[in-house]
Amino acid sequence: MKKINFILNGEKRQIYVEASDILLEVLRQKMGLTSPKCGCDNGDCGACTIILNGKSVRSCLIFAIEIDGMEILTVEGLSKNGMTPLQESLLTHNSFQCGYCAPGMILSATELLKVNPKPSVEEIKECIAGNLCRCTGYQPIIDAITDLTK
Amino acid sequence: MENYKYIGQSVQKIDGKEKVTGAALYTDDLEFGPDLLYAEIVESTHAHAFIKNIDTSRAEEIPDVLAVVTGKDFPFKFGLYMKDRFIFAQDRVRFYGEQVAAVIARTPKAAKLGAKNIRVNYQPIDAVIKQLDSIKEDAELLHPDLENYVHVPWFFPKDKTNIAHHRKIRKGDMDKAFSEADHIFEEQYEVPRYSHCAIEPHAAVAKFDLSGRLTVWASSQSPHTQRHIFAEALSFMGIRHNDVRVIAPHVGGGFGSKAGVTMEIIAAAIATKYPGHPIKIIWNREREFFNTYQRPGVITKLKMGVKNDGTITALKHELFWDAGAYVEYAANVVNAVGLSAMGPYKVDNVQIDSYCIYTNLPPTGPYRGFGYSEFLFGLESLITQVAHKLNIDPVKIRRINAIKEGDTLAYGAHMNPNGLHQCIDKVAKEIEWDKKESSPHKNKVIGKGFSLFWKAPAMPPNASSACFLKFNEDASINILVSGMDIGQGYLTVMAQIAGEILSINPNKIRVENPDTDRNPYEWQTVASHITWSCGNAVKNAALNAKNQILELVARCKYLPIDTLFLEDEKVKCTTKANFELDLKDFIITGLQMEDGTFKGGPIIASGTFMPQFTSTKANPETGQGGHPNVHYTVGAAALKLEIDTETGKMKILKAVEAIDGGKILNPSLAKGQIIGGLLQGISTVLYEDMRFDHRGKMLNPNFTDYKIPTALDIPDEIVPILVEVAQPDGPFGARGIGEHPMIPAAPMIANAIEDALGIRIKSMPITAEKLCLAILNSSKTNINNK
Ligand code: FES
Ligand code: FES
């Protein structure tokens, strides 16, 4: 067991982890955060996406021990002070169906909008191409993001 | 046209906020405390083998392993339409990956280690991998005991064969019709298996508490059906239906995979062997591919008689289904197609033979479209080929033959009101069917493809829905129903229906996913029937509540009931402009009379719905005489496909899909179904390609090797078109549309390829690689022919 320190959704946290513990499992089971989902455990689906030091990453591919000293944002943190304009737009567009991909999708798009507030449709597609959604055909998600850039 | 307040409006999803804030909880998100145990299964490493013995001793010695469960513990069958499955394999395994045993442990790691340490001794048997081999005389039988299997009365298994069901339709005089036809066309098509690929894998947690009560939390489309099957399977322990409780949280996509019962029964069963603790089983992505349900594969043989003017006179349709090792659900897919493989056409002479064939591949079952995508690939391809051969426009030949209200169906009943011809016209116009297009890029060509589609809900004739409705003090409402919102927006639409009748904004109506202890009966969330069926139950409950309210007010205020109406959470009167009573002032507390007493009390209502005109009683040799389907939903679709002739790569420039959903209750959600469903269909043609080795092992059970589309793979443009010819017995005239959007995808792509290149591809998928090879081959033959 090794002690790690990190910032989770704005709060300082300290926990003990094994060298082989996967970050996704630690977030879900030890930190009680359930918005990062497991869809494949293999880096293929993006359901486990979180923002680590400002960059979106797949938490199923990261060992918890690697995040010592880093900063993590999940959708729980994003929604702390109410929904962001992106979340509002996705809501009013009825963008999601089952919603399982939503947390990962929202974090990928959040990262994009931060660095590029007026992305083109192609840039939006590129950005969310790592987040699989089986329900929506993606268009309603793309529309909600595009609407924000107008 | 009636003036509705909430019906027909693009109301925001009532569970939308939960989903965009991460608040929505799915089965694996629920908290069970430190007492939670984990189970891991042991999978068969053969597609077909006898189990000689299972040695569990090494596993049992591993620290934190608490129990090992095998087939010996549960020696009985279960299944939805045919009891042909076991909770764990008994004396033999029938597919690669089948569950043979389970290990219960305190940690997932210990459970996995335990499973690895179980030794199973197998004696392999010949595996039957292809369905046409499976029906040969000397084929190894998968279920030698088939004659003793319990099944619904509308199945006809063939004893001492691998045919679990043969649905026959005989209508008209085939010999005469073929002899009188000007042309006869025969073709064969092949559709392989597919996987649902919901992003949330199956998950179940079960607890058998020390008082003998079984609770199962599951990602499910069918909580009540699961309860029923669990209770039946465990009845030997004295368990009754109300001892079993199924709680279904949010579902991360279903598409049929979470209907009926698959892995959930493992959780339910093993919990009874280790009472007092919740036990969790989560399927990994691999198992999600090969041990839930797959979509069945099919080989179809078609023979069509046609007049010179394009009128279809006769259709013979044989379907050989690769249904897998267990067909408890799939046999009804085969049955549904057997009833409907005439397609959305008026054909007077029809012969259909739909065979459900056991193979040593994973079990198949319901998948969005329920067999209709599979048979329409052949039928809609053939009609286009016929049109080209007769020099008739492919849209025109469809207009000539497309079914109309009142036409006779393959099983003798009559077609419901529908807007198929409107759909054809609207799609042809939007895709500019008459305009030939060419690509500005050298090496690229453009083709257009057209397809019709139809589908009826496939259900037992008495599948039913029920609803409880209760008011709260502030006139907000809780509705209890047991359908599942698997993303389609069902909960929202139920709120709209009740809101319309009671004149209350749907955002004041809470409808949540069910708990079978609290919520009334629902058959399943499948078959695209839930809006229609449960919608009727909710409508009946709301009408019942409305009646109670108006009756109370009439009684206490001495007003004729027919002058009273509900508007914006108030009771008003047509003859007294000033009269209004706020619901919130009496909906729980009752109305006070002049003498100080109160009348009324909390308004609670219920409603149920079951179709009363359906029957599966028909002549087994002809299929005539019953009324198995409640109605069909129809539509038309077309697309514009750009093909790179050097690489075979295809790009959809525009897709148009029109669907007649009767009264569309929520256009935004309906369009969402079209856009999402169409991409799922396109994916089965262009990307998904399931592979097995000769031993029946699936080779690509992951998203790296089994591709589903990303945001970069979507059509440039999709135009959804909603046609609204009311369903007379639907809530506000609605009928279902959930499955239909994906159905026409495959034939319209094959048709567009033929339009562009003159090449006809008769097997799915049509990947870039396959098309590229076909282009190379055809240019070779063209050169050779010169
Ligand atoms: S769970 Fe991490 S990418 Fe799928
Ligand atoms: S909404 Fe279901 S996976 Fe995206």
Short mmCIF file of C-alpha atoms in Angstrom, two decimals, chain B residues 150-494:
data_model
loop_
_atom_site.label_atom_id
_atom_site.label_comp_id
_atom_site.label_asym_id
_atom_site.label_seq_id
_atom_site.Cartn_x
_atom_site.Cartn_y
_atom_site.Cartn_z
CA VAL B 150 -41.90 -27.22 -22.43
CA HIS B 151 -42.76 -24.41 -24.84
CA VAL B 152 -45.54 -21.98 -25.82
CA PRO B 153 -48.34 -23.52 -27.89
CA TRP B 154 -47.38 -21.66 -31.06
CA PHE B 155 -44.00 -23.45 -31.44
CA PHE B 156 -43.53 -26.64 -33.41
CA PRO B 157 -40.23 -28.36 -32.59
CA LYS B 158 -39.14 -31.28 -34.75
CA ASP B 159 -38.33 -34.24 -32.60
CA LYS B 160 -34.87 -35.86 -33.09
CA THR B 161 -33.59 -32.97 -35.21
CA ASN B 162 -31.89 -29.66 -34.46
CA ILE B 163 -35.01 -27.75 -35.53
CA ALA B 164 -36.49 -26.13 -32.44
CA HIS B 165 -39.37 -24.50 -34.28
CA HIS B 166 -40.77 -24.40 -37.80
CA ARG B 167 -43.23 -21.60 -38.56
CA LYS B 168 -45.22 -22.21 -41.72
CA ILE B 169 -47.41 -19.86 -43.67
CA ARG B 170 -49.48 -21.08 -46.60
CA LYS B 171 -51.71 -18.55 -48.27
CA GLY B 172 -53.28 -18.73 -51.75
CA ASP B 173 -52.27 -21.12 -54.52
CA MET B 174 -48.53 -21.05 -55.10
CA ASP B 175 -48.39 -23.37 -58.12
CA LYS B 176 -51.05 -21.45 -59.95
CA ALA B 177 -49.51 -18.09 -59.04
CA PHE B 178 -46.05 -19.10 -60.24
CA SER B 179 -47.40 -20.59 -63.45
CA GLU B 180 -49.32 -17.40 -64.15
CA ALA B 181 -46.41 -15.08 -63.37
CA ASP B 182 -44.61 -13.47 -66.32
CA HIS B 183 -41.28 -13.76 -64.55
CA ILE B 184 -39.89 -15.78 -61.69
CA PHE B 185 -36.83 -14.66 -59.77
CA GLU B 186 -34.87 -16.70 -57.26
CA GLU B 187 -32.10 -15.52 -54.98
CA GLN B 188 -30.29 -16.41 -51.79
CA TYR B 189 -29.02 -13.98 -49.15
CA GLU B 190 -26.99 -14.32 -46.01
CA VAL B 191 -26.99 -12.24 -42.84
CA PRO B 192 -24.50 -13.11 -40.08
CA ARG B 193 -24.78 -12.67 -36.34
CA TYR B 194 -24.44 -9.31 -34.63
CA SER B 195 -23.95 -8.03 -31.13
CA HIS B 196 -26.06 -5.36 -29.39
CA CYS B 197 -23.08 -3.52 -27.90
CA ALA B 198 -24.94 -1.54 -25.27
CA ILE B 199 -22.18 0.48 -23.64
CA GLU B 200 -23.22 -0.66 -20.17
CA PRO B 201 -22.44 -4.37 -19.78
CA HIS B 202 -24.94 -6.63 -18.02
CA ALA B 203 -24.85 -6.35 -14.25
CA ALA B 204 -26.80 -8.04 -11.48
CA VAL B 205 -26.67 -8.11 -7.71
CA ALA B 206 -28.77 -10.59 -5.76
CA LYS B 207 -29.41 -11.10 -2.09
CA PHE B 208 -31.26 -14.02 -0.55
CA ASP B 209 -31.84 -12.77 2.96
CA LEU B 210 -32.08 -14.97 6.01
CA SER B 211 -35.87 -14.75 6.01
CA GLY B 212 -36.00 -16.29 2.56
CA ARG B 213 -36.65 -13.17 0.52
CA LEU B 214 -34.80 -12.80 -2.79
CA THR B 215 -33.98 -9.32 -4.09
CA VAL B 216 -32.28 -8.83 -7.43
CA TRP B 217 -30.97 -5.51 -8.73
CA ALA B 218 -30.41 -5.82 -12.44
CA SER B 219 -29.79 -3.84 -15.58
CA SER B 220 -32.95 -5.07 -17.21
CA GLN B 221 -35.60 -4.48 -19.83
CA SER B 222 -37.92 -6.98 -18.16
CA PRO B 223 -38.15 -6.71 -14.36
CA HIS B 224 -41.49 -8.52 -14.02
CA THR B 225 -40.63 -11.22 -16.53
CA GLN B 226 -37.37 -11.75 -14.67
CA ARG B 227 -39.22 -12.02 -11.39
CA HIS B 228 -41.54 -14.57 -12.96
CA ILE B 229 -38.72 -16.67 -14.36
CA PHE B 230 -36.70 -16.52 -11.11
CA ALA B 231 -39.76 -17.50 -9.08
CA GLU B 232 -40.57 -20.37 -11.44
CA ALA B 233 -36.98 -21.62 -11.49
CA LEU B 234 -36.67 -21.47 -7.69
CA SER B 235 -40.18 -22.70 -6.91
CA PHE B 236 -38.68 -26.01 -5.73
CA MET B 237 -37.45 -24.07 -2.70
CA GLY B 238 -40.98 -22.93 -1.95
CA ILE B 239 -40.30 -19.43 -3.27
CA ARG B 240 -43.41 -17.55 -4.39
CA HIS B 241 -43.61 -14.60 -6.78
CA ASN B 242 -43.96 -12.11 -3.94
CA ASP B 243 -40.86 -13.51 -2.25
CA VAL B 244 -38.89 -12.26 -5.25
CA ARG B 245 -38.26 -8.59 -5.78
CA VAL B 246 -36.54 -7.16 -8.85
CA ILE B 247 -35.29 -3.60 -8.71
CA ALA B 248 -34.24 -2.10 -12.01
CA PRO B 249 -32.17 1.10 -11.92
CA HIS B 250 -31.20 3.05 -15.05
CA VAL B 251 -30.17 0.88 -17.96
CA GLY B 252 -27.15 1.84 -20.06
CA GLY B 253 -28.63 0.64 -23.33
CA GLY B 254 -30.54 -2.53 -24.07
CA PHE B 255 -31.52 -3.03 -27.72
CA GLY B 256 -33.01 -6.38 -26.72
CA SER B 257 -29.92 -7.72 -24.99
CA LYS B 258 -31.35 -7.05 -21.54
CA ALA B 259 -34.79 -8.49 -22.29
CA GLY B 260 -35.90 -11.83 -20.94
CA VAL B 261 -33.35 -13.43 -18.64
CA THR B 262 -29.71 -14.16 -19.31
CA MET B 263 -26.91 -13.79 -16.76
CA GLU B 264 -29.20 -12.33 -14.09
CA ILE B 265 -30.45 -15.79 -13.24
CA ILE B 266 -26.92 -16.76 -12.20
CA ALA B 267 -26.95 -14.01 -9.58
CA ALA B 268 -30.45 -14.96 -8.41
CA ALA B 269 -29.62 -18.65 -8.16
CA ILE B 270 -26.23 -18.48 -6.46
CA ALA B 271 -27.58 -16.00 -3.90
CA THR B 272 -29.80 -18.80 -2.60
CA LYS B 273 -26.68 -20.93 -2.03
CA TYR B 274 -24.98 -18.30 0.09
CA PRO B 275 -27.79 -16.54 1.97
CA GLY B 276 -27.55 -13.27 3.82
CA HIS B 277 -25.15 -11.39 1.53
CA PRO B 278 -25.59 -9.35 -1.64
CA ILE B 279 -23.60 -11.00 -4.43
CA LYS B 280 -22.56 -9.05 -7.50
CA ILE B 281 -21.88 -10.30 -11.00
CA ILE B 282 -20.71 -7.92 -13.68
CA TRP B 283 -20.22 -9.12 -17.24
CA ASN B 284 -17.02 -7.99 -18.87
CA ARG B 285 -17.07 -6.80 -22.46
CA GLU B 286 -16.06 -10.21 -23.82
CA ARG B 287 -18.95 -11.99 -22.17
CA GLU B 288 -21.22 -9.18 -23.26
CA PHE B 289 -20.42 -10.32 -26.79
CA PHE B 290 -20.78 -14.08 -26.40
CA ASN B 291 -22.81 -14.88 -23.34
CA THR B 292 -25.95 -12.75 -23.38
CA TYR B 293 -27.87 -12.91 -26.62
CA GLN B 294 -26.57 -12.33 -30.10
CA ARG B 295 -28.70 -11.36 -33.05
CA PRO B 296 -29.32 -14.60 -34.97
CA GLY B 297 -27.82 -15.15 -38.38
CA VAL B 298 -29.96 -16.26 -41.30
CA ILE B 299 -29.75 -17.68 -44.79
CA THR B 300 -32.82 -16.78 -46.82
CA LYS B 301 -34.01 -18.28 -50.08
CA LEU B 302 -36.53 -16.24 -52.02
CA LYS B 303 -38.62 -17.01 -55.05
CA MET B 304 -40.82 -14.28 -56.43
CA GLY B 305 -43.39 -14.37 -59.23
CA VAL B 306 -43.99 -11.04 -60.95
CA LYS B 307 -46.21 -9.72 -63.75
CA ASN B 308 -44.78 -7.63 -66.60
CA ASP B 309 -46.19 -4.52 -64.95
CA GLY B 310 -44.30 -5.23 -61.71
CA THR B 311 -47.16 -6.68 -59.67
CA ILE B 312 -45.95 -9.38 -57.30
CA THR B 313 -48.12 -12.48 -57.66
CA ALA B 314 -46.34 -14.94 -55.41
CA LEU B 315 -43.62 -15.04 -52.78
CA LYS B 316 -41.90 -18.09 -51.42
CA HIS B 317 -39.59 -17.27 -48.55
CA GLU B 318 -37.48 -19.85 -46.73
CA LEU B 319 -35.43 -18.75 -43.73
CA PHE B 320 -32.79 -20.90 -42.09
CA TRP B 321 -31.87 -19.33 -38.77
CA ASP B 322 -28.62 -19.93 -36.94
CA ALA B 323 -30.23 -19.59 -33.52
CA GLY B 324 -27.39 -20.94 -31.38
CA ALA B 325 -27.15 -23.31 -28.47
CA TYR B 326 -30.32 -22.20 -26.66
CA VAL B 327 -33.33 -20.64 -28.33
CA GLU B 328 -35.70 -19.95 -25.46
CA TYR B 329 -36.13 -16.41 -26.78
CA ALA B 330 -34.82 -16.68 -30.35
CA ALA B 331 -37.49 -19.18 -31.39
CA ASN B 332 -39.95 -16.32 -31.13
CA VAL B 333 -37.81 -14.17 -33.43
CA VAL B 334 -38.05 -17.00 -35.93
CA ASN B 335 -41.79 -17.16 -35.36
CA ALA B 336 -42.32 -13.41 -35.76
CA VAL B 337 -40.46 -13.42 -39.05
CA GLY B 338 -42.41 -16.45 -40.19
CA LEU B 339 -45.58 -14.42 -39.79
CA SER B 340 -44.29 -11.30 -41.48
CA ALA B 341 -41.70 -12.26 -44.10
CA MET B 342 -44.14 -11.22 -46.81
CA GLY B 343 -42.84 -7.72 -46.14
CA PRO B 344 -44.93 -4.57 -46.42
CA TYR B 345 -46.48 -5.67 -49.69
CA LYS B 346 -49.80 -6.93 -50.89
CA VAL B 347 -49.11 -10.48 -52.02
CA ASP B 348 -51.99 -12.91 -52.47
CA ASN B 349 -49.96 -16.10 -52.68
CA VAL B 350 -47.41 -16.60 -49.95
CA GLN B 351 -45.42 -19.52 -48.64
CA ILE B 352 -43.10 -18.97 -45.71
CA ASP B 353 -40.96 -21.51 -43.89
CA SER B 354 -38.98 -20.11 -41.00
CA TYR B 355 -36.72 -22.67 -39.30
CA CYS B 356 -35.19 -22.15 -35.86
CA ILE B 357 -32.00 -24.21 -35.92
CA TYR B 358 -29.77 -25.12 -33.01
CA THR B 359 -26.02 -24.62 -33.54
CA ASN B 360 -23.05 -24.77 -31.18
CA LEU B 361 -22.63 -21.01 -31.17
CA PRO B 362 -23.71 -18.53 -28.49
CA PRO B 363 -27.43 -18.29 -27.80
CA THR B 364 -29.27 -15.72 -29.88
CA GLY B 365 -32.32 -13.73 -28.98
CA PRO B 366 -34.09 -10.42 -29.30
CA TYR B 367 -32.21 -7.60 -30.99
CA ARG B 368 -33.77 -4.29 -32.04
CA GLY B 369 -35.74 -5.23 -35.17
CA PHE B 370 -36.49 -8.79 -34.00
CA GLY B 371 -35.56 -10.55 -37.25
CA TYR B 372 -37.07 -7.98 -39.60
CA SER B 373 -33.71 -6.37 -40.50
CA GLU B 374 -32.48 -9.82 -41.38
CA PHE B 375 -35.27 -10.91 -43.74
CA LEU B 376 -35.76 -7.47 -45.28
CA PHE B 377 -32.12 -7.46 -46.41
CA GLY B 378 -33.04 -10.21 -48.87
CA LEU B 379 -36.55 -9.10 -49.73
CA GLU B 380 -35.72 -5.43 -50.30
CA SER B 381 -32.63 -6.40 -52.29
CA LEU B 382 -34.65 -8.76 -54.47
CA ILE B 383 -37.39 -6.24 -55.20
CA THR B 384 -34.78 -3.79 -56.43
CA GLN B 385 -33.14 -6.47 -58.57
CA VAL B 386 -36.54 -7.36 -60.00
CA ALA B 387 -37.23 -3.69 -60.79
CA HIS B 388 -33.95 -3.40 -62.67
CA LYS B 389 -34.57 -6.60 -64.64
CA LEU B 390 -38.08 -5.46 -65.63
CA ASN B 391 -36.85 -1.95 -66.29
CA ILE B 392 -39.22 -0.48 -63.76
CA ASP B 393 -38.09 2.22 -61.38
CA PRO B 394 -37.34 0.70 -57.92
CA VAL B 395 -39.56 3.25 -56.20
CA LYS B 396 -42.36 2.67 -58.70
CA ILE B 397 -42.36 -1.09 -58.16
CA ARG B 398 -42.71 -0.44 -54.45
CA ARG B 399 -45.61 1.97 -55.01
CA ILE B 400 -47.32 -0.70 -57.15
CA ASN B 401 -47.08 -3.36 -54.47
CA ALA B 402 -46.95 -1.53 -51.14
CA ILE B 403 -49.53 -2.70 -48.64
CA LYS B 404 -52.60 -0.60 -47.80
CA GLU B 405 -55.08 -0.55 -44.95
CA GLY B 406 -57.39 -3.55 -45.16
CA ASP B 407 -55.12 -5.71 -47.36
CA THR B 408 -54.84 -9.31 -46.22
CA LEU B 409 -51.76 -10.20 -44.19
CA ALA B 410 -49.84 -13.46 -44.58
CA TYR B 411 -51.80 -15.03 -41.72
CA GLY B 412 -55.17 -13.90 -42.94
CA ALA B 413 -55.96 -10.87 -40.76
CA HIS B 414 -56.09 -7.36 -42.23
CA MET B 415 -53.60 -4.52 -42.33
CA ASN B 416 -54.09 -1.62 -39.94
CA PRO B 417 -54.39 2.04 -41.04
CA ASN B 418 -50.97 3.23 -42.15
CA GLY B 419 -49.13 5.88 -44.11
CA LEU B 420 -46.75 3.70 -46.12
CA HIS B 421 -47.52 5.39 -49.42
CA GLN B 422 -47.04 8.81 -47.84
CA CYS B 423 -43.70 7.65 -46.48
CA ILE B 424 -42.60 6.50 -49.94
CA ASP B 425 -43.57 9.81 -51.53
CA LYS B 426 -41.90 11.94 -48.88
CA VAL B 427 -38.66 9.98 -48.93
CA ALA B 428 -38.46 9.92 -52.74
CA LYS B 429 -38.93 13.67 -52.81
CA GLU B 430 -36.40 14.44 -50.09
CA ILE B 431 -33.67 12.26 -51.58
CA GLU B 432 -34.44 13.61 -55.09
CA TRP B 433 -34.87 10.08 -56.34
CA ASP B 434 -35.18 11.03 -60.00
CA LYS B 435 -31.94 13.02 -60.00
CA LYS B 436 -28.83 11.07 -61.04
CA GLU B 437 -25.76 12.33 -59.27
CA SER B 438 -22.09 12.05 -59.92
CA SER B 439 -19.13 12.79 -57.72
CA PRO B 440 -16.78 15.67 -58.44
CA HIS B 441 -13.95 13.38 -57.30
CA LYS B 442 -12.29 11.10 -59.79
CA ASN B 443 -12.48 7.45 -58.56
CA LYS B 444 -15.67 8.19 -56.67
CA VAL B 445 -19.20 7.33 -57.72
CA ILE B 446 -22.57 8.04 -56.15
CA GLY B 447 -25.51 5.67 -55.91
CA LYS B 448 -28.94 5.87 -54.35
CA GLY B 449 -30.75 3.10 -52.57
CA PHE B 450 -34.34 2.78 -51.40
CA SER B 451 -36.02 0.42 -48.98
CA LEU B 452 -39.35 -0.05 -47.30
CA PHE B 453 -39.73 -1.55 -43.85
CA TRP B 454 -42.33 -2.76 -41.46
CA LYS B 455 -42.49 -4.46 -38.12
CA ALA B 456 -45.14 -5.63 -35.70
CA PRO B 457 -44.62 -6.09 -31.96
CA ALA B 458 -43.94 -9.80 -31.30
CA MET B 459 -45.57 -10.67 -28.01
CA PRO B 460 -47.74 -13.27 -26.39
CA PRO B 461 -51.33 -12.42 -27.33
CA ASN B 462 -52.11 -11.38 -23.76
CA ALA B 463 -49.02 -9.28 -22.96
CA SER B 464 -50.24 -6.53 -20.67
CA SER B 465 -49.32 -3.29 -18.92
CA ALA B 466 -50.49 -1.63 -15.73
CA CYS B 467 -50.20 1.72 -13.99
CA PHE B 468 -50.71 3.23 -10.54
CA LEU B 469 -51.11 6.98 -10.32
CA LYS B 470 -51.07 8.99 -7.12
CA PHE B 471 -51.37 12.66 -6.38
CA ASN B 472 -49.27 14.55 -3.84
CA GLU B 473 -50.35 17.53 -1.72
CA ASP B 474 -49.15 20.12 -4.24
CA ALA B 475 -50.97 18.39 -7.13
CA SER B 476 -47.73 16.90 -8.40
CA ILE B 477 -48.02 13.27 -9.41
CA ASN B 478 -46.08 10.06 -9.05
CA ILE B 479 -46.77 7.44 -11.68
CA LEU B 480 -45.76 3.86 -11.02
CA VAL B 481 -45.30 1.69 -14.08
CA SER B 482 -42.91 -1.11 -14.84
CA GLY B 483 -41.68 -0.42 -18.32
CA MET B 484 -38.02 0.52 -18.56
CA ASP B 485 -36.56 3.72 -19.87
CA ILE B 486 -33.68 2.23 -21.80
CA GLY B 487 -33.00 5.61 -23.36
CA GLN B 488 -35.97 5.84 -25.70
CA GLY B 489 -37.73 8.38 -23.47
CA TYR B 490 -40.55 6.16 -22.26
CA LEU B 491 -40.80 7.77 -18.81
CA THR B 492 -41.17 11.21 -20.36
CA VAL B 493 -43.87 10.11 -22.75
CA MET B 494 -45.85 8.46 -19.94
#
